[in-house]
Structures are given as C-alpha cells and as structure tokens.
Amino acid sequence: MPEHTFTVNGESVTVDAPADLPLLWVLRDLLGIRGPKYGCGIDVCKACTSHLDGEAVNPCVVPVGEVAGREVTTIEGLADGDTLHPVQEAWLEQDVAQCGFCQPGQIMAAVALLRRTSEPTDADIDAIANVCRCGTYFRIREAIKAAAARM
C-alpha cells in the first residue's frame, strides 16, 4: 500500500493506506482520533467536519491520497493546550450540547465560518449545513455570536 504523510493536529504522520480510503477512516481507525464522527459517509450530515489547510471539509469524502503534505485539524487539535478555542468556550457557556454526537463537527464548521467572517449574519450561520438531530440550532447560533464577539 502507498504511504501518505501529512500533518494532523500539529504532528506529522505517515500511514499505509489505499489512496482512495476516506480520510475519516484513517483518522479514526488508523490514528485513533475519535473527534470526527461517522454519520452518513456521503457528505450530507457533516458530523465529521474537520479542517484541511484551515478550510472546513468532510473527511468522509476526502481520499487520503489528496492530503499528502497538507494540514489536517480535528476537534482534538483546536484548543491550545488547556486553553479552549473561543468557540469551544462559547459552546460550554451556551450549554449547546445535548447528545453531543454532532458537536465536534458543528464547532469545526463554526470556527471555519468565523475565520471567513468576524461578524456572521443569521444567514451566514444558517448556511452551516451540519445536521443536529437534537435540534440545538438556537443555542448553536447564540454560541457562534458569542464567540464572534470575543474573537
């Protein structure tokens, strides 16, 4: 099998895997990184949302062969040591999570949004297409606005 070397959460990794293996399986099964969740596997629910070179992607549909030499960040790599990212802090303050399954993907999508715009509108937030089966969308919106105010 071919080797693929890339950076995950600030550390260089090399994996032996077929080039068409979805990155999500590499992260979860080969590297033991469990933050990105498997939801649908077809880029619909976005529970696995992570960052590739700072942009939100869904690793369930990104072949590992496309990430060589690139930077992958998962929810595990978002905090700076013991200091949470402002979006993570806002999530806790707004008590967003219910079941918690989609929350890593929601947070990663929110961070990507706030990198694109520091003052997101309701329409910008609504454009985040991550699915939350618990329906915590109101609290997600409030957390994103709170994080935007402090970033």
Backbone as a printed PyTorch tensor [residue, N CA C, xyz], in Angstrom:
tensor([[[  0.8380,  -1.1820,   0.0000],
         [  0.0000,   0.0000,   0.0000],
         [  0.8820,   1.2440,   0.0000]],

        [[  0.3900,   2.3010,  -0.6090],
         [  1.1770,   3.5410,  -0.6190],
         [  1.1840,   4.2160,   0.7490]],

        [[  2.2570,   4.9620,   0.9940],
         [  2.3490,   5.7500,   2.2110],
         [  1.8680,   7.1710,   1.9310]],

        [[  1.2580,   7.7480,   2.9420],
         [  0.7720,   9.1260,   2.8480],
         [  1.2550,   9.8530,   4.0910]],

        [[  1.9710,  10.9440,   3.8840],
         [  2.4790,  11.7390,   5.0050],
         [  1.7920,  13.0930,   4.9950]],

        [[  1.2610,  13.4360,   6.1310],
         [  0.6050,  14.7320,   6.2980],
         [  0.6520,  15.1060,   7.7740]],

        [[  0.1390,  16.2670,   8.0990],
         [  0.1490,  16.7450,   9.4800],
         [ -1.2640,  16.6610,  10.0470]],

        [[ -1.3640,  16.1100,  11.2550],
         [ -2.6480,  16.0600,  11.9510],
         [ -2.4730,  16.7090,  13.3100]],

        [[ -3.2330,  17.7350,  13.5480],
         [ -3.2070,  18.4470,  14.8270],
         [ -1.7850,  18.8170,  15.2410]],

        [[ -1.0150,  19.2580,  14.2500],
         [  0.3280,  19.7510,  14.5050],
         [  1.4350,  18.7090,  14.4930]],

        [[  1.0860,  17.4430,  14.3000],
         [  2.1080,  16.3970,  14.2830],
         [  2.1300,  15.7070,  12.9250]],

        [[  3.3250,  15.4700,  12.4100],
         [  3.4640,  14.7610,  11.1460],
         [  3.1440,  13.2840,  11.3550]],

        [[  2.3710,  12.7340,  10.4360],
         [  2.0320,  11.3160,  10.4920],
         [  2.2490,  10.7160,   9.1120]],

        [[  2.5560,   9.4350,   9.0970],
         [  2.6460,   8.6790,   7.8550],
         [  1.8150,   7.4240,   8.0320]],

        [[  0.9390,   7.1680,   7.0720],
         [  0.0830,   5.9920,   7.1390],
         [  0.2180,   5.1880,   5.8590]],

        [[  0.0820,   3.8830,   5.9840],
         [ -0.0070,   2.9920,   4.8290],
         [ -1.4850,   2.7270,   4.5970]],

        [[ -1.9820,   3.1910,   3.4570],
         [ -3.4050,   3.0250,   3.1760],
         [ -3.6460,   3.2050,   1.6880]],

        [[ -4.6920,   2.5670,   1.1710],
         [ -5.0470,   2.8230,  -0.2240],
         [ -5.3490,   4.3070,  -0.4230]],

        [[ -4.9360,   4.8600,  -1.5520],
         [ -5.1110,   6.2950,  -1.7980],
         [ -6.5680,   6.7210,  -1.7800]],

        [[ -7.4740,   5.7960,  -2.0710],
         [ -8.8900,   6.1720,  -2.1090],
         [ -9.6150,   5.9370,  -0.7780]],

        [[ -8.8870,   5.5310,   0.2510],
         [ -9.5120,   5.3380,   1.5640],
         [ -9.9240,   6.6950,   2.1210]],

        [[-11.1830,   6.8400,   2.5360],
         [-11.5930,   8.1330,   3.0900],
         [-10.7450,   8.5280,   4.3050]],

        [[-10.4010,   9.8090,   4.3470],
         [ -9.6020,  10.3400,   5.4480],
         [-10.2290,  10.0390,   6.7970]],

        [[-11.5460,  10.0170,   6.8640],
         [-12.2180,   9.7510,   8.1480],
         [-11.7850,   8.4050,   8.7160]],

        [[-11.6670,   7.4010,   7.8750],
         [-11.2640,   6.0770,   8.3640],
         [ -9.8010,   6.0820,   8.7900]],

        [[ -8.9960,   6.8680,   8.1000],
         [ -7.5890,   6.9800,   8.5030],
         [ -7.5050,   7.6370,   9.8780]],

        [[ -8.2500,   8.7360,  10.0390],
         [ -8.2160,   9.4340,  11.3280],
         [ -8.7050,   8.5260,  12.4540]],

        [[ -9.8590,   7.9190,  12.2530],
         [-10.4840,   7.1440,  13.3350],
         [ -9.8180,   5.7820,  13.5410]],

        [[ -9.6410,   5.0330,  12.4660],
         [ -9.2080,   3.6380,  12.6170],
         [ -7.6910,   3.4660,  12.6480]],

        [[ -6.9720,   4.2580,  11.8640],
         [ -5.5180,   4.0870,  11.8340],
         [ -4.8130,   4.9760,  12.8510]],

        [[ -5.3580,   6.1730,  13.1030],
         [ -4.6900,   7.1100,  14.0080],
         [ -5.3730,   7.2240,  15.3720]],

        [[ -6.5490,   6.6370,  15.5220],
         [ -7.2410,   6.6370,  16.8120],
         [ -7.7910,   7.9910,  17.2300]],

        [[ -8.0520,   8.8590,  16.2600],
         [ -8.6120,  10.1860,  16.5410],
         [-10.1270,  10.0700,  16.4160]],

        [[-10.8320,  10.2090,  17.5190],
         [-12.2700,   9.9040,  17.5500],
         [-13.1880,  11.1160,  17.4850]],

        [[-12.6430,  12.3420,  17.4780],
         [-13.4930,  13.5310,  17.4350],
         [-14.3650,  13.6000,  16.1960]],

        [[-13.8060,  13.4320,  15.0110],
         [-14.6390,  13.4480,  13.8090],
         [-15.5260,  12.2050,  13.8070]],

        [[-16.8340,  12.4230,  13.8040],
         [-17.7880,  11.3070,  13.9020],
         [-18.2120,  10.8150,  12.5270]],

        [[-18.4780,   9.4980,  12.4640],
         [-19.0810,   8.9470,  11.2530],
         [-20.5840,   9.0890,  11.3810]],

        [[-21.1660,   9.8160,  10.4440],
         [-22.6150,   9.9790,  10.4440],
         [-23.2230,   9.3150,   9.2380]],

        [[-23.0450,   9.9480,   8.0810],
         [-23.6780,   9.4390,   6.8620],
         [-22.6680,   8.8400,   5.8920]],

        [[-21.4490,   9.3410,   5.8890],
         [-20.4290,   8.8430,   4.9750],
         [-20.5720,   9.3460,   3.5550]],

        [[-21.5040,  10.2690,   3.3130],
         [-21.7260,  10.7680,   1.9490],
         [-21.7920,  12.3000,   1.9050]],

        [[-21.1480,  12.9860,   2.8600],
         [-21.0590,  14.4460,   2.8230],
         [-22.4120,  15.1340,   2.9910]],

        [[-23.2980,  14.5290,   3.7710],
         [-24.6000,  15.1510,   3.9950],
         [-24.7270,  15.6670,   5.4260]],

        [[-24.4700,  14.8230,   6.4180],
         [-24.7260,  15.2320,   7.8120],
         [-23.6130,  16.1150,   8.3750]],

        [[-22.4070,  15.9380,   7.8970],
         [-21.2320,  16.7440,   8.2650],
         [-20.7790,  16.5480,   9.7140]],

        [[-21.1340,  15.4250,  10.3150],
         [-20.6920,  15.1240,  11.6780],
         [-19.1750,  14.9920,  11.7660]],

        [[-18.5320,  14.7340,  10.6470],
         [-17.0790,  14.5310,  10.6470],
         [-16.2980,  15.8030,  10.3240]],

        [[-16.9600,  16.9380,  10.2140],
         [-16.2970,  18.1660,   9.7810],
         [-14.9830,  18.3940,  10.5250]],

        [[-13.9470,  18.5870,   9.7490],
         [-12.6000,  18.8800,  10.2420],
         [-12.0460,  19.9680,   9.3300]],

        [[-10.8140,  20.3560,   9.5470],
         [-10.2070,  21.3710,   8.6830],
         [ -9.0660,  20.7560,   7.8820]],

        [[ -8.9970,  21.1320,   6.6240],
         [ -7.8890,  20.7720,   5.7500],
         [ -7.2870,  22.0820,   5.2780]],

        [[ -6.0630,  22.3660,   5.7260],
         [ -5.4100,  23.6450,   5.4480],
         [ -6.3090,  24.8050,   5.8780]],

        [[ -6.9850,  24.6460,   6.9950],
         [ -7.7980,  25.7080,   7.5740],
         [ -9.2120,  25.8240,   7.0500]],

        [[ -9.5550,  25.0380,   6.0530],
         [-10.9020,  25.0860,   5.4800],
         [-11.7100,  23.8920,   5.9650]],

        [[-12.9940,  24.1050,   6.2200],
         [-13.8600,  23.0070,   6.6510],
         [-14.0400,  22.0040,   5.5180]],

        [[-13.8340,  20.7480,   5.8360],
         [-14.0540,  19.6540,   4.8850],
         [-14.7160,  18.5150,   5.6400]],

        [[-15.2420,  17.5890,   4.8770],
         [-15.8420,  16.4040,   5.4750],
         [-14.9870,  15.2090,   5.0930]],

        [[-14.1620,  14.7450,   6.0310],
         [-13.2060,  13.6870,   5.7070],
         [-13.8430,  12.3590,   5.3020]],

        [[-15.1400,  12.2440,   5.4140],
         [-15.7870,  11.0090,   4.9450],
         [-15.7390,  10.9120,   3.4260]],

        [[-15.5110,  12.0540,   2.7450],
         [-15.4650,  12.0410,   1.2790],
         [-14.1360,  12.5660,   0.7290]],

        [[-13.1420,  12.7190,   1.5910],
         [-11.8110,  13.1680,   1.1480],
         [-10.8850,  11.9630,   1.1450]],

        [[-10.4200,  11.5270,  -0.0230],
         [ -9.4890,  10.3980,  -0.0610],
         [ -8.1510,  10.7820,   0.5680]],

        [[ -7.5820,   9.8600,   1.3260],
         [ -6.3100,  10.1430,   1.9960],
         [ -5.2280,  10.5010,   0.9820]],

        [[ -5.3410,  10.0220,  -0.2360],
         [ -4.3630,  10.3430,  -1.2720],
         [ -4.3200,  11.8210,  -1.6180]],

        [[ -5.3460,  12.5700,  -1.2180],
         [ -5.3940,  14.0090,  -1.5100],
         [ -4.8440,  14.8830,  -0.3890]],

        [[ -4.4040,  14.2840,   0.7170],
         [ -3.9600,  15.1100,   1.8440],
         [ -2.4520,  15.0990,   2.0560]],

        [[ -1.7160,  14.4500,   1.1930],
         [ -0.2600,  14.3990,   1.3460],
         [  0.3160,  15.8070,   1.4300]],

        [[  1.1300,  16.0460,   2.4570],
         [  1.7840,  17.3330,   2.6310],
         [  0.8860,  18.4350,   3.1660]],

        [[ -0.3450,  18.0850,   3.5140],
         [ -1.2940,  19.1210,   3.9580],
         [ -1.5290,  19.0320,   5.4640]],

        [[ -2.2450,  20.0290,   6.0010],
         [ -2.5050,  20.1390,   7.4310],
         [ -3.9620,  19.7830,   7.7160]],

        [[ -4.1580,  18.7540,   8.5130],
         [ -5.4910,  18.3460,   8.9400],
         [ -5.6470,  18.7290,  10.4080]],

        [[ -6.7640,  19.3680,  10.7260],
         [ -7.0560,  19.7030,  12.1220],
         [ -8.4130,  19.1320,  12.4670]],

        [[ -8.4580,  18.4040,  13.5720],
         [ -9.7160,  17.8680,  14.0840],
         [-10.0500,  18.6210,  15.3700]],

        [[-11.1740,  18.3110,  15.9610],
         [-11.5580,  18.9730,  17.2130],
         [-10.4830,  18.7810,  18.2800]],

        [[ -9.7610,  17.6820,  18.2250],
         [ -8.7090,  17.4370,  19.2130],
         [ -7.5720,  18.4380,  19.1000]],

        [[ -7.3960,  19.0360,  17.9280],
         [ -6.3020,  19.9700,  17.7040],
         [ -6.7180,  21.4320,  17.7790]],

        [[ -7.9610,  21.6860,  18.1600],
         [ -8.4610,  23.0630,  18.1510],
         [ -7.9900,  23.8690,  19.3520]],

        [[ -8.0150,  23.2870,  20.5300],
         [ -7.5980,  24.0000,  21.7380],
         [ -6.0860,  24.2040,  21.7150]],

        [[ -5.6310,  25.2070,  22.4590],
         [ -4.2020,  25.4740,  22.6090],
         [ -3.7940,  24.9540,  23.9840]],

        [[ -3.4160,  23.6850,  24.0300],
         [ -3.1120,  23.0610,  25.3230],
         [ -4.3770,  22.9810,  26.1570]],

        [[ -4.3340,  23.5610,  27.3470],
         [ -5.5030,  23.5640,  28.2290],
         [ -6.4340,  24.7420,  27.9570]],

        [[ -6.0370,  25.6130,  27.0400],
         [ -6.8570,  26.7850,  26.7290],
         [ -7.7800,  26.4660,  25.5590]],

        [[ -9.0770,  26.4630,  25.8360],
         [-10.0440,  26.1590,  24.7900],
         [-10.0980,  27.2810,  23.7590]],

        [[-10.4630,  26.9120,  22.5510],
         [-10.7290,  27.8880,  21.4970],
         [-11.9690,  28.6920,  21.9300]],

        [[-12.0630,  29.9760,  21.5680],
         [-13.2390,  30.7760,  21.9490],
         [-14.5750,  30.1350,  21.5490]],

        [[-14.6080,  29.4100,  20.4520],
         [-15.8600,  28.7440,  20.0610],
         [-16.1760,  27.6130,  21.0470]],

        [[-15.1670,  26.8840,  21.4560],
         [-15.4000,  25.8260,  22.4450],
         [-15.8950,  26.4260,  23.7660]],

        [[-15.2910,  27.5490,  24.1810],
         [-15.7370,  28.2100,  25.4120],
         [-17.1950,  28.6490,  25.2890]],

        [[-17.5350,  29.2510,  24.1580],
         [-18.9110,  29.7110,  23.9460],
         [-19.8800,  28.5320,  23.9400]],

        [[-19.4470,  27.4140,  23.3910],
         [-20.2960,  26.2120,  23.3510],
         [-20.6570,  25.7830,  24.7770]],

        [[-19.6590,  25.8050,  25.6370],
         [-19.9010,  25.4090,  27.0320],
         [-20.7870,  26.4330,  27.7420]],

        [[-20.4900,  27.7140,  27.5360],
         [-21.2680,  28.7660,  28.1980],
         [-22.7200,  28.7620,  27.7560]],

        [[-22.9640,  28.4520,  26.4960],
         [-24.3330,  28.4250,  25.9740],
         [-24.9990,  27.0600,  26.1800]],

        [[-24.2680,  26.1350,  26.7810],
         [-24.7910,  24.7910,  27.0520],
         [-25.4170,  24.1840,  25.7880]],

        [[-24.6360,  24.2270,  24.7060],
         [-25.1510,  23.8270,  23.4010],
         [-25.4320,  22.3290,  23.3130]],

        [[-24.5110,  21.5440,  23.7740],
         [-24.5940,  20.1000,  23.5010],
         [-25.7460,  19.4250,  24.2330]],

        [[-26.4070,  18.5290,  23.5250],
         [-27.3630,  17.6230,  24.1640],
         [-26.7540,  16.2280,  24.0930]],

        [[-26.9690,  15.5190,  22.9950],
         [-26.3440,  14.1900,  22.9220],
         [-24.8500,  14.3220,  22.6430]],

        [[-24.4530,  15.4040,  21.9680],
         [-23.0520,  15.6860,  21.7270],
         [-22.4620,  15.0750,  20.4790]],

        [[-23.1750,  14.1910,  19.7960],
         [-22.6010,  13.4780,  18.6610],
         [-22.1210,  14.4230,  17.5690]],

        [[-22.9040,  15.4070,  17.2160],
         [-22.5480,  16.2860,  16.1010],
         [-21.6610,  17.4550,  16.5200]],

        [[-21.4580,  17.6390,  17.8150],
         [-20.8130,  18.8570,  18.2980],
         [-19.4010,  19.0890,  17.7690]],

        [[-18.5260,  18.0830,  17.6720],
         [-17.2060,  18.3730,  17.0930],
         [-17.3040,  18.9510,  15.6860]],

        [[-18.1600,  18.3850,  14.8670],
         [-18.3300,  18.8950,  13.5070],
         [-18.9480,  20.2790,  13.4960]],

        [[-19.9220,  20.5120,  14.3880],
         [-20.5510,  21.8330,  14.4760],
         [-19.5090,  22.8880,  14.8630]],

        [[-18.7020,  22.5740,  15.8480],
         [-17.6840,  23.5270,  16.3140],
         [-16.6710,  23.8030,  15.2100]],

        [[-16.2190,  22.7750,  14.5240],
         [-15.2390,  22.9820,  13.4540],
         [-15.8350,  23.8180,  12.3210]],

        [[-17.1120,  23.6020,  12.0030],
         [-17.7730,  24.4150,  10.9790],
         [-17.8900,  25.8610,  11.4440]],

        [[-18.1980,  26.0630,  12.7270],
         [-18.3220,  27.4190,  13.2680],
         [-16.9800,  28.1450,  13.2270]],

        [[-15.9130,  27.4510,  13.5860],
         [-14.5750,  28.0690,  13.5490],
         [-14.2340,  28.4770,  12.1140]],

        [[-14.5190,  27.6100,  11.1610],
         [-14.2410,  27.9420,   9.7540],
         [-15.0520,  29.1620,   9.3230]],

        [[-16.2990,  29.2270,   9.7570],
         [-17.1320,  30.3940,   9.4300],
         [-16.5240,  31.6680,  10.0060]],

        [[-16.1100,  31.6130,  11.2740],
         [-15.5690,  32.8130,  11.9190],
         [-14.2180,  33.2180,  11.3560]],

        [[-13.5340,  32.3070,  10.7120],
         [-12.2910,  32.6760,  10.0230],
         [-12.6110,  33.4470,   8.7410]],

        [[-13.7600,  33.1300,   8.1430],
         [-14.1660,  33.8040,   6.9040],
         [-14.8000,  35.1600,   7.1790]],

        [[-15.5440,  35.2530,   8.2820],
         [-16.2290,  36.4960,   8.6160],
         [-16.2790,  36.6620,  10.1290]],

        [[-15.8670,  37.8260,  10.5950],
         [-15.8190,  38.0600,  12.0360],
         [-17.1760,  38.4680,  12.5980]],

        [[-18.0880,  38.8720,  11.7400],
         [-19.4280,  39.2640,  12.1780],
         [-20.4630,  38.4980,  11.3580]],

        [[-20.6490,  37.2280,  11.6560],
         [-21.5670,  36.4300,  10.8460],
         [-23.0260,  36.8540,  11.0440]],

        [[-23.7380,  36.8610,   9.9500],
         [-25.1740,  37.1450,   9.9980],
         [-25.9250,  35.8520,  10.2910]],

        [[-27.2070,  35.9820,  10.5630],
         [-28.0160,  34.7740,  10.7490],
         [-27.9710,  33.9060,   9.4890]],

        [[-27.9580,  34.5550,   8.3250],
         [-27.8910,  33.7950,   7.0650],
         [-26.5600,  33.0450,   6.9570]],

        [[-25.4600,  33.6910,   7.3950],
         [-24.1580,  33.0130,   7.3790],
         [-24.2090,  31.7690,   8.2700]],

        [[-24.7860,  31.9320,   9.4550],
         [-24.8620,  30.8020,  10.3890],
         [-25.8030,  29.7280,   9.8470]],

        [[-26.9050,  30.1400,   9.2500],
         [-27.8420,  29.1670,   8.6760],
         [-27.2010,  28.3840,   7.5360]],

        [[-26.2010,  28.9790,   6.8820],
         [-25.5370,  28.2980,   5.7650],
         [-24.6710,  27.1290,   6.2370]],

        [[-24.3750,  27.0860,   7.5420],
         [-23.6830,  25.9020,   8.0700],
         [-24.6810,  24.7650,   7.9950]],

        [[-24.3660,  23.7750,   7.2080],
         [-25.3350,  22.7220,   6.9060],
         [-25.1590,  21.4810,   7.7700]],

        [[-24.4410,  21.5980,   8.8720],
         [-24.2570,  20.4460,   9.7600],
         [-25.5960,  20.0950,  10.4180]],

        [[-25.8870,  18.8210,  10.4490],
         [-27.1570,  18.3410,  11.0000],
         [-27.0050,  18.0740,  12.4930]],

        [[-27.9890,  18.5730,  13.2720],
         [-28.0650,  18.2710,  14.7110],
         [-29.4190,  17.6230,  14.9460]],

        [[-29.3850,  16.3480,  15.2460],
         [-30.6500,  15.6320,  15.4300],
         [-31.3580,  16.0250,  16.7290]],

        [[-30.6530,  16.6500,  17.6650],
         [-31.2660,  17.1210,  18.9100],
         [-31.9370,  18.4820,  18.7100]],

        [[-31.6260,  19.1480,  17.6210],
         [-32.2610,  20.4290,  17.3310],
         [-31.7500,  21.5780,  18.1700]],

        [[-30.4710,  21.6270,  18.4440],
         [-29.9160,  22.7030,  19.2720],
         [-29.4990,  23.9120,  18.4380]],

        [[-30.1400,  24.1140,  17.3260],
         [-29.7200,  25.1690,  16.4090],
         [-29.7660,  26.5610,  17.0370]],

        [[-30.7620,  26.8300,  17.8820],
         [-30.8230,  28.1600,  18.5050],
         [-29.5920,  28.3930,  19.3680]],

        [[-29.2400,  27.3910,  20.1790],
         [-28.0740,  27.5540,  21.0490],
         [-26.7760,  27.5960,  20.2440]],

        [[-26.7190,  26.8630,  19.1370],
         [-25.5510,  26.9270,  18.2560],
         [-25.3870,  28.3550,  17.7330]],

        [[-26.4900,  28.9510,  17.2980],
         [-26.4580,  30.3270,  16.7860],
         [-25.9540,  31.2900,  17.8680]],

        [[-26.4630,  31.1380,  19.0810],
         [-26.0580,  32.0210,  20.1750],
         [-24.5720,  31.8250,  20.5140]],

        [[-24.1120,  30.5980,  20.4780],
         [-22.6960,  30.3250,  20.7730],
         [-21.7890,  30.9340,  19.7010]],

        [[-22.1790,  30.8300,  18.4510],
         [-21.3600,  31.4030,  17.3740],
         [-21.3020,  32.9260,  17.5180]],

        [[-22.4230,  33.5420,  17.8380],
         [-22.4200,  35.0010,  18.0220],
         [-21.5780,  35.4010,  19.2320]],

        [[-21.6610,  34.6270,  20.3070],
         [-20.8520,  34.9250,  21.5000],
         [-19.3680,  34.7750,  21.1980]],

        [[-19.0220,  33.7250,  20.4590],
         [-17.6120,  33.5200,  20.0970],
         [-17.1340,  34.6340,  19.1750]],

        [[-17.9600,  35.0340,  18.2350],
         [-17.5810,  36.1090,  17.3060],
         [-17.3120,  37.4000,  18.0740]],

        [[-18.0730,  37.6530,  19.1140],
         [-17.8990,  38.8820,  19.8860],
         [-16.5690,  38.9040,  20.6320]],

        [[-16.0580,  37.7370,  20.9840],
         [-14.7970,  37.7190,  21.7490],
         [-13.5710,  37.4320,  20.8960]],

        [[-13.7640,  37.0980,  19.6430],
         [-12.6030,  36.7950,  18.7770],
         [-12.0910,  38.0500,  18.0930]]])
